[in-house]
Amino acid sequence: MPHVEKGMTVGLFGGSFNPPHQGHVLVAEIALRRLGLDQLWWMVTPGNPLKNHGELAGLEERVQLSRDIAPGPRVKVTAFEAAHKLHYTAQTLDFVKARNPGVHFVWIMGADNLKHFHRWQNWRGIARTFPIAVIDRPGSTLAYLSSKMAKAFSHARVDEDDAAVLPFMRAPAWTFIHGPRSSLSSSAIRRDRSAP
C-alpha cells in the first residue's frame, strides 16, 4: 500500500484497467479536484469476479500501463490486492481501514458501475465502510437514480456542491459528481484491437 499519514484524504479508485485509458484519467482528475484529495490510489485489481477473465491482460502489464498514463504525483498506482489475495472490494476496504487509522478514505467509482453495484459481494457493507464518490460516465447520468444502491442509500446522499467534505463524513455517505465525460471504455478498446 502507498504511504499515507494520519489526517490525509485519499481516494480509492479500483478496477481491472484492461487497458487503462483517458476516461480513467478523467475520473481520477475529477476526484482529486472535487474531493480535495491528498492522494488517489489507482488500484489495479487481479480481476473482477463478475467479469470474464479470458481477455484479461497480465497484472504487471496493466500496472505498467496505468503508471504510464496516471496523471501526476498524487496518483499512486498499486496492486496490493494481489499480494494480499484480496478478491472483493469489501475485503479490500476492510483491509485498508484496519491498517490506516486516522486516514480519511473515499471509494471512487464510475457511474457506469452503479447499475450492477448491488451484485458486488457485501455491497451494503462497502457503502457503510467509506464514503463513496460516484463520477459521471456517458449514458449513466440519469440511470444512477434508479440503481438499487441509490435507492437503498438515498438518505445518505450528499449534494455534489459539498463533495469536498465527503472524505470527512461518516459512512454511509455518497455523492454523484457531474463533469466532463469520456466515451472511452476498456471493452471497446479491446474490441477495436481484435477487429481485423
Short mmCIF file of C-alpha atoms in Angstrom, two decimals, residues 54-156:
data_model
loop_
_atom_site.label_atom_id
_atom_site.label_comp_id
_atom_site.label_asym_id
_atom_site.label_seq_id
_atom_site.Cartn_x
_atom_site.Cartn_y
_atom_site.Cartn_z
CA GLY A 54 -10.42 -14.61 -20.86
CA GLU A 55 -9.40 -11.19 -22.22
CA LEU A 56 -7.61 -10.04 -19.07
CA ALA A 57 -4.04 -8.84 -19.68
CA GLY A 58 -1.38 -9.73 -17.12
CA LEU A 59 -1.31 -7.76 -13.87
CA GLU A 60 2.22 -6.43 -14.42
CA GLU A 61 1.27 -5.14 -17.87
CA ARG A 62 -1.85 -3.39 -16.56
CA VAL A 63 0.14 -1.85 -13.68
CA GLN A 64 2.81 -0.51 -16.06
CA LEU A 65 0.24 0.88 -18.50
CA SER A 66 -1.53 2.56 -15.55
CA ARG A 67 1.73 4.11 -14.35
CA ASP A 68 2.39 5.39 -17.87
CA ILE A 69 -0.98 7.16 -18.01
CA ALA A 70 -1.51 8.21 -14.35
CA PRO A 71 -1.98 11.98 -14.05
CA GLY A 72 0.59 13.39 -11.63
CA PRO A 73 2.44 12.53 -8.43
CA ARG A 74 -0.64 12.42 -6.18
CA VAL A 75 -1.87 9.33 -8.08
CA LYS A 76 -0.30 6.17 -6.65
CA VAL A 77 -0.64 3.08 -8.84
CA THR A 78 -0.72 -0.05 -6.72
CA ALA A 79 -1.61 -3.74 -6.98
CA PHE A 80 -1.53 -4.64 -3.28
CA GLU A 81 -4.77 -6.63 -3.56
CA ALA A 82 -2.97 -9.39 -5.49
CA ALA A 83 -0.15 -9.57 -2.91
CA HIS A 84 -2.67 -9.98 -0.08
CA LYS A 85 -5.02 -12.26 -2.05
CA LEU A 86 -7.94 -9.84 -1.84
CA HIS A 87 -10.59 -10.62 -4.46
CA TYR A 88 -13.57 -8.49 -3.39
CA THR A 89 -13.91 -4.76 -2.82
CA ALA A 90 -15.48 -5.30 0.61
CA GLN A 91 -12.38 -7.27 1.69
CA THR A 92 -10.06 -4.61 0.31
CA LEU A 93 -11.83 -1.75 2.10
CA ASP A 94 -11.79 -3.62 5.43
CA PHE A 95 -8.06 -4.33 4.91
CA VAL A 96 -7.28 -0.67 4.11
CA LYS A 97 -9.35 0.63 7.01
CA ALA A 98 -7.70 -1.67 9.57
CA ARG A 99 -4.17 -0.67 8.51
CA ASN A 100 -4.62 3.09 8.14
CA PRO A 101 -6.31 4.56 11.23
CA GLY A 102 -6.84 8.29 11.07
CA VAL A 103 -6.78 8.49 7.26
CA HIS A 104 -9.91 9.78 5.50
CA PHE A 105 -10.72 7.45 2.61
CA VAL A 106 -13.33 7.76 -0.14
CA TRP A 107 -14.26 4.97 -2.55
CA ILE A 108 -14.26 6.34 -6.13
CA MET A 109 -16.37 4.66 -8.79
CA GLY A 110 -17.60 5.48 -12.26
CA ALA A 111 -21.37 5.89 -12.57
CA ASP A 112 -21.44 3.01 -15.06
CA ASN A 113 -20.70 0.66 -12.12
CA LEU A 114 -23.81 1.71 -10.18
CA LYS A 115 -26.15 -0.34 -12.35
CA HIS A 116 -24.64 -3.62 -11.10
CA PHE A 117 -23.26 -2.43 -7.75
CA HIS A 118 -25.90 -4.45 -5.89
CA ARG A 119 -24.33 -7.61 -7.36
CA TRP A 120 -20.99 -6.91 -5.67
CA GLN A 121 -20.24 -9.04 -2.65
CA ASN A 122 -21.45 -7.25 0.51
CA TRP A 123 -22.32 -4.07 -1.40
CA ARG A 124 -24.19 -2.65 1.56
CA GLY A 125 -21.09 -3.23 3.69
CA ILE A 126 -18.99 -1.34 1.13
CA ALA A 127 -21.34 1.63 1.39
CA ARG A 128 -21.05 1.53 5.19
CA THR A 129 -17.23 1.33 5.25
CA PHE A 130 -16.17 4.53 3.46
CA PRO A 131 -17.99 7.44 1.80
CA ILE A 132 -18.47 6.93 -1.95
CA ALA A 133 -17.98 9.41 -4.78
CA VAL A 134 -19.73 8.36 -7.99
CA ILE A 135 -18.21 10.11 -11.02
CA ASP A 136 -20.41 10.72 -14.06
CA ARG A 137 -19.87 8.47 -17.11
CA PRO A 138 -21.58 8.62 -20.53
CA GLY A 139 -25.02 7.04 -20.53
CA SER A 140 -25.15 6.81 -16.73
CA THR A 141 -26.17 10.33 -15.71
CA LEU A 142 -29.86 9.57 -15.24
CA ALA A 143 -29.69 5.79 -14.80
CA TYR A 144 -27.94 6.13 -11.44
CA LEU A 145 -31.16 7.41 -9.84
CA SER A 146 -32.85 4.06 -10.44
CA SER A 147 -29.97 1.92 -9.16
CA LYS A 148 -30.56 -0.24 -6.08
CA MET A 149 -27.67 1.47 -4.30
CA ALA A 150 -29.08 4.96 -4.91
CA LYS A 151 -32.48 3.87 -3.62
CA ALA A 152 -31.16 1.92 -0.61
CA PHE A 153 -28.93 4.79 0.49
CA SER A 154 -31.00 7.77 -0.68
CA HIS A 155 -30.96 9.10 2.89
CA ALA A 156 -27.14 9.26 2.79
#
